């Protein structure tokens, strides 16, 4: 069965500190894609970072990096130097298979709150 | 960049009426559109997948007659909530595969439906 698990319903972090949001996944596919999205209170889904299952290097996008541990089936998001604007819901998602036309499934999300 | 325009952003309707939500890809062709529903403080749950020129595929437990999906062209997909009831109040968001530079998925901005 395809599944994404996020075990942290909510997190509080001091501004400027780094934060790690956990994500584990389950799939029998050899080829798959992993995503992180940010959802502010407006509801829009903001793409943050992508990791392909065959990518050997961990993905990085500015202050975001993805700690991909394939054997453990984990894809944790690391946000460095957190900012007040980082307060939002964060969703880990997986696209089983290779095709970009495949549906993606989401984890339950983590609500991140940044303290000034 | 790629844009999926979703309208309306907010709608309030009376119980028993129908509501149509449109998702239009503005600068790319979307042969497939994914429709998600999100209840407050919950994750995105896939409702159905629409494909241009063929019938939509519904996820288990989603009523086909209640949530009518039509993919009229390569740039337009619509979701009609028929005979809406208060329990249908939710956030509905669409997503289209493509273009590739966005790692495969472009989301609409979402529709907040309130049924009174």
PDB file of C-alpha atoms in Angstrom:
ATOM      1  CA  UNK A   1       0.000   0.000   0.000  1.00  0.00           C
ATOM      2  CA  UNK A   2       1.125   3.518  -0.741  1.00  0.00           C
ATOM      3  CA  UNK A   3       1.303   5.673   2.347  1.00  0.00           C
ATOM      4  CA  UNK A   4       2.879   8.844   3.683  1.00  0.00           C
ATOM      5  CA  UNK A   5       3.296   9.327   7.428  1.00  0.00           C
ATOM      6  CA  UNK A   6       3.993  12.586   9.200  1.00  0.00           C
ATOM      7  CA  UNK A   7       4.178  12.019  12.939  1.00  0.00           C
ATOM      8  CA  UNK A   8       4.449  15.635  14.088  1.00  0.00           C
ATOM      9  CA  UNK A   9       1.022  17.319  14.131  1.00  0.00           C
ATOM     10  CA  UNK A  10       2.524  20.582  15.324  1.00  0.00           C
ATOM     11  CA  UNK A  11       5.897  22.139  16.020  1.00  0.00           C
ATOM     12  CA  UNK A  12       7.082  25.367  17.598  1.00  0.00           C
ATOM     13  CA  UNK A  13      10.479  26.752  16.675  1.00  0.00           C
ATOM     14  CA  UNK A  14      12.334  29.908  17.593  1.00  0.00           C
ATOM     15  CA  UNK A  15      13.008  32.291  14.752  1.00  0.00           C
ATOM     16  CA  UNK A  16      16.401  31.795  13.060  1.00  0.00           C
ATOM     17  CA  UNK A  17      16.711  28.218  14.297  1.00  0.00           C
ATOM     18  CA  UNK A  18      16.762  25.236  11.962  1.00  0.00           C
ATOM     19  CA  UNK A  19      13.841  22.814  11.995  1.00  0.00           C
ATOM     20  CA  UNK A  20      13.364  19.275  10.706  1.00  0.00           C
ATOM     21  CA  UNK A  21       9.950  18.022   9.672  1.00  0.00           C
ATOM     22  CA  UNK A  22       9.677  14.244   9.577  1.00  0.00           C
ATOM     23  CA  UNK A  23       8.231  12.172   6.776  1.00  0.00           C
ATOM     24  CA  UNK A  24       8.266   8.455   6.136  1.00  0.00           C
ATOM     25  CA  UNK A  25       6.738   6.719   3.173  1.00  0.00           C
ATOM     26  CA  UNK A  26       5.754   3.276   2.036  1.00  0.00           C
ATOM     27  CA  UNK A  27       5.672   2.075  -1.535  1.00  0.00           C
ATOM     28  CA  UNK A  28       6.533  -1.040  -3.481  1.00  0.00           C
ATOM     29  CA  UNK A  29       7.456   0.986  -6.571  1.00  0.00           C
ATOM     30  CA  UNK A  30      11.132   1.290  -7.457  1.00  0.00           C
ATOM     31  CA  UNK A  31      10.587   4.619  -9.131  1.00  0.00           C
ATOM     32  CA  UNK A  32       8.764   7.346  -7.243  1.00  0.00           C
ATOM     33  CA  UNK A  33       8.912  11.029  -6.428  1.00  0.00           C
ATOM     34  CA  UNK A  34       8.762  12.787  -3.089  1.00  0.00           C
ATOM     35  CA  UNK A  35       7.532  16.339  -2.586  1.00  0.00           C
ATOM     36  CA  UNK A  36       7.172  18.887   0.147  1.00  0.00           C
ATOM     37  CA  UNK A  37       4.493  21.563  -0.044  1.00  0.00           C
ATOM     38  CA  UNK A  38       3.781  24.538   2.162  1.00  0.00           C
ATOM     39  CA  UNK A  39       0.197  25.595   2.739  1.00  0.00           C
ATOM     40  CA  UNK A  40      -0.314  28.996   4.391  1.00  0.00           C
ATOM     41  CA  UNK A  41      -3.671  30.010   5.819  1.00  0.00           C
ATOM     42  CA  UNK A  42      -4.767  31.201   2.368  1.00  0.00           C
ATOM     43  CA  UNK A  43      -4.922  27.558   1.287  1.00  0.00           C
ATOM     44  CA  UNK A  44      -2.653  27.714  -1.724  1.00  0.00           C
ATOM     45  CA  UNK A  45      -0.193  24.868  -2.159  1.00  0.00           C
ATOM     46  CA  UNK A  46       3.361  26.121  -2.543  1.00  0.00           C
ATOM     47  CA  UNK A  47       5.887  23.680  -3.971  1.00  0.00           C
ATOM     48  CA  UNK A  48       9.089  23.605  -1.924  1.00  0.00           C
ATOM     49  CA  UNK A  49      11.290  20.742  -2.999  1.00  0.00           C
ATOM     50  CA  UNK A  50      11.369  17.493  -4.950  1.00  0.00           C
ATOM     51  CA  UNK A  51      13.411  14.295  -4.626  1.00  0.00           C
ATOM     52  CA  UNK A  52      13.371  11.493  -7.156  1.00  0.00           C
ATOM     53  CA  UNK A  53      13.912   7.962  -5.933  1.00  0.00           C
ATOM     54  CA  UNK A  54      16.961   7.545  -8.142  1.00  0.00           C
ATOM     55  CA  UNK A  55      18.521  10.859  -7.215  1.00  0.00           C
ATOM     56  CA  UNK A  56      21.747  10.176  -5.365  1.00  0.00           C
ATOM     57  CA  UNK A  57      22.157  13.652  -3.977  1.00  0.00           C
ATOM     58  CA  UNK A  58      19.818  15.181  -1.434  1.00  0.00           C
ATOM     59  CA  UNK A  59      17.715  17.922  -2.995  1.00  0.00           C
ATOM     60  CA  UNK A  60      18.252  21.520  -1.922  1.00  0.00           C
ATOM     61  CA  UNK A  61      16.295  24.666  -2.748  1.00  0.00           C
ATOM     62  CA  UNK A  62      17.548  27.757  -0.953  1.00  0.00           C
ATOM     63  CA  UNK A  63      16.815  27.352   2.756  1.00  0.00           C
ATOM     64  CA  UNK A  64      15.083  24.017   2.153  1.00  0.00           C
ATOM     65  CA  UNK A  65      16.853  20.696   1.962  1.00  0.00           C
ATOM     66  CA  UNK A  66      15.501  17.185   1.859  1.00  0.00           C
ATOM     67  CA  UNK A  67      17.235  14.534   3.923  1.00  0.00           C
ATOM     68  CA  UNK A  68      16.542  11.474   1.786  1.00  0.00           C
ATOM     69  CA  UNK A  69      17.297   8.110   3.398  1.00  0.00           C
ATOM     70  CA  UNK A  70      16.059   5.564   0.929  1.00  0.00           C
ATOM     71  CA  UNK A  71      16.746   2.455   3.001  1.00  0.00           C
ATOM     72  CA  UNK A  72      14.767   3.908   5.881  1.00  0.00           C
ATOM     73  CA  UNK A  73      12.106   5.270   3.525  1.00  0.00           C
ATOM     74  CA  UNK A  74      12.327   8.698   5.028  1.00  0.00           C
ATOM     75  CA  UNK A  75      12.316  12.119   3.398  1.00  0.00           C
ATOM     76  CA  UNK A  76      12.647  14.732   6.098  1.00  0.00           C
ATOM     77  CA  UNK A  77      12.477  18.425   5.265  1.00  0.00           C
ATOM     78  CA  UNK A  78      15.073  20.682   6.836  1.00  0.00           C
ATOM     79  CA  UNK A  79      14.440  24.419   6.949  1.00  0.00           C
ATOM     80  CA  UNK A  80      17.490  26.430   7.889  1.00  0.00           C
ATOM     81  CA  UNK A  81      17.354  29.832   9.564  1.00  0.00           C
ATOM     82  CA  UNK A  82      13.584  29.802  10.062  1.00  0.00           C
ATOM     83  CA  UNK A  83      11.610  32.985   9.477  1.00  0.00           C
ATOM     84  CA  UNK A  84       8.247  34.167  10.763  1.00  0.00           C
ATOM     85  CA  UNK A  85       6.848  33.691   7.261  1.00  0.00           C
ATOM     86  CA  UNK A  86       7.612  29.986   7.490  1.00  0.00           C
ATOM     87  CA  UNK A  87       4.644  29.521   9.825  1.00  0.00           C
ATOM     88  CA  UNK A  88       2.246  27.300   7.874  1.00  0.00           C
ATOM     89  CA  UNK A  89       1.126  23.728   7.299  1.00  0.00           C
ATOM     90  CA  UNK A  90       3.691  21.514   5.629  1.00  0.00           C
ATOM     91  CA  UNK A  91       2.759  18.431   3.654  1.00  0.00           C
ATOM     92  CA  UNK A  92       4.974  15.606   2.521  1.00  0.00           C
ATOM     93  CA  UNK A  93       3.676  13.905  -0.614  1.00  0.00           C
ATOM     94  CA  UNK A  94       4.581  11.002  -2.850  1.00  0.00           C
ATOM     95  CA  UNK A  95       4.026  10.231  -6.499  1.00  0.00           C
ATOM     96  CA  UNK A  96       4.180   6.456  -6.888  1.00  0.00           C
ATOM     97  CA  UNK A  97       5.695   5.471 -10.196  1.00  0.00           C
ATOM     98  CA  UNK A  98       7.565   7.468 -12.773  1.00  0.00           C
ATOM     99  CA  UNK A  99       4.888   9.258 -14.746  1.00  0.00           C
ATOM    100  CA  UNK A 100       4.115  12.844 -13.819  1.00  0.00           C
ATOM    101  CA  UNK A 101       0.519  12.033 -14.755  1.00  0.00           C
ATOM    102  CA  UNK A 102       0.255   9.778 -11.715  1.00  0.00           C
ATOM    103  CA  UNK A 103      -1.687  11.042  -8.732  1.00  0.00           C
ATOM    104  CA  UNK A 104       0.165  12.149  -5.648  1.00  0.00           C
ATOM    105  CA  UNK A 105      -0.815  11.232  -2.114  1.00  0.00           C
ATOM    106  CA  UNK A 106      -0.307  13.438   0.894  1.00  0.00           C
ATOM    107  CA  UNK A 107       0.659  12.931   4.499  1.00  0.00           C
ATOM    108  CA  UNK A 108      -1.415  14.336   7.318  1.00  0.00           C
ATOM    109  CA  UNK A 109       0.709  17.452   7.585  1.00  0.00           C
ATOM    110  CA  UNK A 110       2.700  19.303  10.236  1.00  0.00           C
ATOM    111  CA  UNK A 111       1.708  22.725  11.466  1.00  0.00           C
ATOM    112  CA  UNK A 112       4.865  24.757  11.969  1.00  0.00           C
ATOM    113  CA  UNK A 113       4.764  27.859  14.139  1.00  0.00           C
ATOM    114  CA  UNK A 114       7.759  30.172  14.306  1.00  0.00           C
ATOM    115  CA  UNK A 115       8.206  32.159  17.527  1.00  0.00           C
ATOM    116  CA  UNK A 116       9.763  35.650  17.304  1.00  0.00           C
TER     117      UNK A 116
ATOM    118  CA  UNK B   1       5.346  30.076 -14.818  1.00  0.00           C
ATOM    119  CA  UNK B   2       2.607  27.506 -15.109  1.00  0.00           C
ATOM    120  CA  UNK B   3      -0.754  28.550 -13.711  1.00  0.00           C
ATOM    121  CA  UNK B   4      -3.977  26.756 -12.978  1.00  0.00           C
ATOM    122  CA  UNK B   5      -6.734  29.281 -12.460  1.00  0.00           C
ATOM    123  CA  UNK B   6      -9.446  28.081 -10.074  1.00  0.00           C
ATOM    124  CA  UNK B   7     -12.792  29.843  -9.612  1.00  0.00           C
ATOM    125  CA  UNK B   8     -14.573  30.761  -7.516  1.00  0.00           C
ATOM    126  CA  UNK B   9     -12.210  31.187  -4.590  1.00  0.00           C
ATOM    127  CA  UNK B  10     -15.094  31.313  -2.146  1.00  0.00           C
ATOM    128  CA  UNK B  11     -18.733  30.382  -2.472  1.00  0.00           C
ATOM    129  CA  UNK B  12     -21.640  30.230  -0.081  1.00  0.00           C
ATOM    130  CA  UNK B  13     -24.697  28.358  -1.249  1.00  0.00           C
ATOM    131  CA  UNK B  14     -27.981  27.169   0.167  1.00  0.00           C
ATOM    132  CA  UNK B  15     -28.577  23.553   0.995  1.00  0.00           C
ATOM    133  CA  UNK B  16     -29.961  21.677  -1.997  1.00  0.00           C
ATOM    134  CA  UNK B  17     -28.403  23.839  -4.671  1.00  0.00           C
ATOM    135  CA  UNK B  18     -25.531  22.934  -6.981  1.00  0.00           C
ATOM    136  CA  UNK B  19     -22.169  24.619  -7.221  1.00  0.00           C
ATOM    137  CA  UNK B  20     -19.702  24.489 -10.086  1.00  0.00           C
ATOM    138  CA  UNK B  21     -15.981  24.910  -9.578  1.00  0.00           C
ATOM    139  CA  UNK B  22     -13.726  25.520 -12.580  1.00  0.00           C
ATOM    140  CA  UNK B  23     -10.043  24.841 -13.031  1.00  0.00           C
ATOM    141  CA  UNK B  24      -8.391  26.199 -16.126  1.00  0.00           C
ATOM    142  CA  UNK B  25      -4.780  25.708 -17.167  1.00  0.00           C
ATOM    143  CA  UNK B  26      -3.637  29.031 -18.574  1.00  0.00           C
ATOM    144  CA  UNK B  27      -0.386  28.345 -20.347  1.00  0.00           C
ATOM    145  CA  UNK B  28      -0.187  24.613 -20.751  1.00  0.00           C
ATOM    146  CA  UNK B  29      -2.429  21.740 -21.726  1.00  0.00           C
ATOM    147  CA  UNK B  30      -3.818  19.653 -18.898  1.00  0.00           C
ATOM    148  CA  UNK B  31      -5.076  16.336 -20.174  1.00  0.00           C
ATOM    149  CA  UNK B  32      -5.469  15.205 -16.560  1.00  0.00           C
ATOM    150  CA  UNK B  33      -6.763  17.048 -13.518  1.00  0.00           C
ATOM    151  CA  UNK B  34      -6.772  15.816  -9.931  1.00  0.00           C
ATOM    152  CA  UNK B  35      -9.502  17.013  -7.578  1.00  0.00           C
ATOM    153  CA  UNK B  36      -8.851  17.093  -3.847  1.00  0.00           C
ATOM    154  CA  UNK B  37     -10.982  17.902  -0.838  1.00  0.00           C
ATOM    155  CA  UNK B  38      -9.550  19.215   2.394  1.00  0.00           C
ATOM    156  CA  UNK B  39     -11.481  19.483   5.644  1.00  0.00           C
ATOM    157  CA  UNK B  40     -10.229  21.942   8.288  1.00  0.00           C
ATOM    158  CA  UNK B  41      -6.897  20.964   9.795  1.00  0.00           C
ATOM    159  CA  UNK B  42      -6.758  17.807   7.689  1.00  0.00           C
ATOM    160  CA  UNK B  43      -4.818  16.622   4.714  1.00  0.00           C
ATOM    161  CA  UNK B  44      -5.722  16.725   1.043  1.00  0.00           C
ATOM    162  CA  UNK B  45      -7.763  13.719   0.052  1.00  0.00           C
ATOM    163  CA  UNK B  46      -7.966  12.792  -3.600  1.00  0.00           C
ATOM    164  CA  UNK B  47     -11.558  12.646  -4.767  1.00  0.00           C
ATOM    165  CA  UNK B  48     -11.222  11.934  -8.448  1.00  0.00           C
ATOM    166  CA  UNK B  49      -9.095  12.189 -11.543  1.00  0.00           C
ATOM    167  CA  UNK B  50     -10.506  13.742 -14.685  1.00  0.00           C
ATOM    168  CA  UNK B  51      -9.179  13.039 -18.131  1.00  0.00           C
ATOM    169  CA  UNK B  52      -9.970  15.024 -21.238  1.00  0.00           C
ATOM    170  CA  UNK B  53     -12.263  13.036 -23.483  1.00  0.00           C
ATOM    171  CA  UNK B  54     -13.090  10.254 -21.060  1.00  0.00           C
ATOM    172  CA  UNK B  55     -14.971   9.575 -17.853  1.00  0.00           C
ATOM    173  CA  UNK B  56     -13.497  10.617 -14.556  1.00  0.00           C
ATOM    174  CA  UNK B  57     -12.042   8.064 -12.189  1.00  0.00           C
ATOM    175  CA  UNK B  58     -13.391   8.365  -8.649  1.00  0.00           C
ATOM    176  CA  UNK B  59     -11.660   7.274  -5.481  1.00  0.00           C
ATOM    177  CA  UNK B  60     -13.343   4.739  -3.275  1.00  0.00           C
ATOM    178  CA  UNK B  61     -16.144   6.215  -1.212  1.00  0.00           C
ATOM    179  CA  UNK B  62     -16.667   9.298  -3.390  1.00  0.00           C
ATOM    180  CA  UNK B  63     -20.193   9.580  -4.784  1.00  0.00           C
ATOM    181  CA  UNK B  64     -20.073   9.969  -8.546  1.00  0.00           C
ATOM    182  CA  UNK B  65     -23.588  11.388  -8.771  1.00  0.00           C
ATOM    183  CA  UNK B  66     -22.883  13.986  -6.140  1.00  0.00           C
ATOM    184  CA  UNK B  67     -19.546  15.193  -7.440  1.00  0.00           C
ATOM    185  CA  UNK B  68     -19.841  15.521 -11.184  1.00  0.00           C
ATOM    186  CA  UNK B  69     -16.576  16.016 -12.980  1.00  0.00           C
ATOM    187  CA  UNK B  70     -16.274  17.112 -16.569  1.00  0.00           C
ATOM    188  CA  UNK B  71     -13.058  17.624 -18.502  1.00  0.00           C
ATOM    189  CA  UNK B  72     -14.390  19.584 -21.428  1.00  0.00           C
ATOM    190  CA  UNK B  73     -11.133  20.524 -23.114  1.00  0.00           C
ATOM    191  CA  UNK B  74      -7.381  20.367 -22.763  1.00  0.00           C
ATOM    192  CA  UNK B  75      -7.486  23.453 -20.556  1.00  0.00           C
ATOM    193  CA  UNK B  76     -10.714  23.151 -18.544  1.00  0.00           C
ATOM    194  CA  UNK B  77     -11.960  20.765 -15.893  1.00  0.00           C
ATOM    195  CA  UNK B  78     -15.010  21.364 -13.722  1.00  0.00           C
ATOM    196  CA  UNK B  79     -16.332  19.898 -10.487  1.00  0.00           C
ATOM    197  CA  UNK B  80     -20.027  20.287  -9.755  1.00  0.00           C
ATOM    198  CA  UNK B  81     -21.262  19.598  -6.263  1.00  0.00           C
ATOM    199  CA  UNK B  82     -24.892  18.647  -6.753  1.00  0.00           C
ATOM    200  CA  UNK B  83     -27.596  19.038  -4.130  1.00  0.00           C
ATOM    201  CA  UNK B  84     -25.058  20.395  -1.696  1.00  0.00           C
ATOM    202  CA  UNK B  85     -25.467  19.830   2.029  1.00  0.00           C
ATOM    203  CA  UNK B  86     -23.662  21.375   4.983  1.00  0.00           C
ATOM    204  CA  UNK B  87     -21.394  18.326   5.236  1.00  0.00           C
ATOM    205  CA  UNK B  88     -20.073  19.140   1.755  1.00  0.00           C
ATOM    206  CA  UNK B  89     -18.603  22.357   3.138  1.00  0.00           C
ATOM    207  CA  UNK B  90     -14.897  22.040   2.565  1.00  0.00           C
ATOM    208  CA  UNK B  91     -11.865  23.353   0.688  1.00  0.00           C
ATOM    209  CA  UNK B  92     -11.651  21.964  -2.834  1.00  0.00           C
ATOM    210  CA  UNK B  93      -8.435  22.222  -4.811  1.00  0.00           C
ATOM    211  CA  UNK B  94      -7.397  20.997  -8.228  1.00  0.00           C
ATOM    212  CA  UNK B  95      -3.990  19.998  -9.529  1.00  0.00           C
ATOM    213  CA  UNK B  96      -2.710  19.312 -13.014  1.00  0.00           C
ATOM    214  CA  UNK B  97       0.371  17.395 -14.076  1.00  0.00           C
ATOM    215  CA  UNK B  98       2.827  19.526 -15.967  1.00  0.00           C
ATOM    216  CA  UNK B  99       4.722  21.336 -17.089  1.00  0.00           C
ATOM    217  CA  UNK B 100       7.905  19.497 -16.331  1.00  0.00           C
ATOM    218  CA  UNK B 101       9.882  22.376 -14.877  1.00  0.00           C
ATOM    219  CA  UNK B 102       7.567  22.390 -11.877  1.00  0.00           C
ATOM    220  CA  UNK B 103       8.364  18.748 -11.201  1.00  0.00           C
ATOM    221  CA  UNK B 104       5.027  17.756 -12.612  1.00  0.00           C
ATOM    222  CA  UNK B 105       2.186  19.387 -10.654  1.00  0.00           C
ATOM    223  CA  UNK B 106       0.528  22.774 -10.684  1.00  0.00           C
ATOM    224  CA  UNK B 107      -2.178  23.525  -8.127  1.00  0.00           C
ATOM    225  CA  UNK B 108      -5.152  25.834  -8.364  1.00  0.00           C
ATOM    226  CA  UNK B 109      -5.640  28.325  -5.556  1.00  0.00           C
ATOM    227  CA  UNK B 110      -8.568  26.406  -4.076  1.00  0.00           C
ATOM    228  CA  UNK B 111     -12.279  26.991  -3.491  1.00  0.00           C
ATOM    229  CA  UNK B 112     -13.746  27.353  -0.042  1.00  0.00           C
ATOM    230  CA  UNK B 113     -17.310  26.053  -0.183  1.00  0.00           C
ATOM    231  CA  UNK B 114     -19.770  26.802   2.594  1.00  0.00           C
ATOM    232  CA  UNK B 115     -23.220  25.262   2.428  1.00  0.00           C
ATOM    233  CA  UNK B 116     -25.799  26.893   4.691  1.00  0.00           C
TER     234      UNK B 116
END
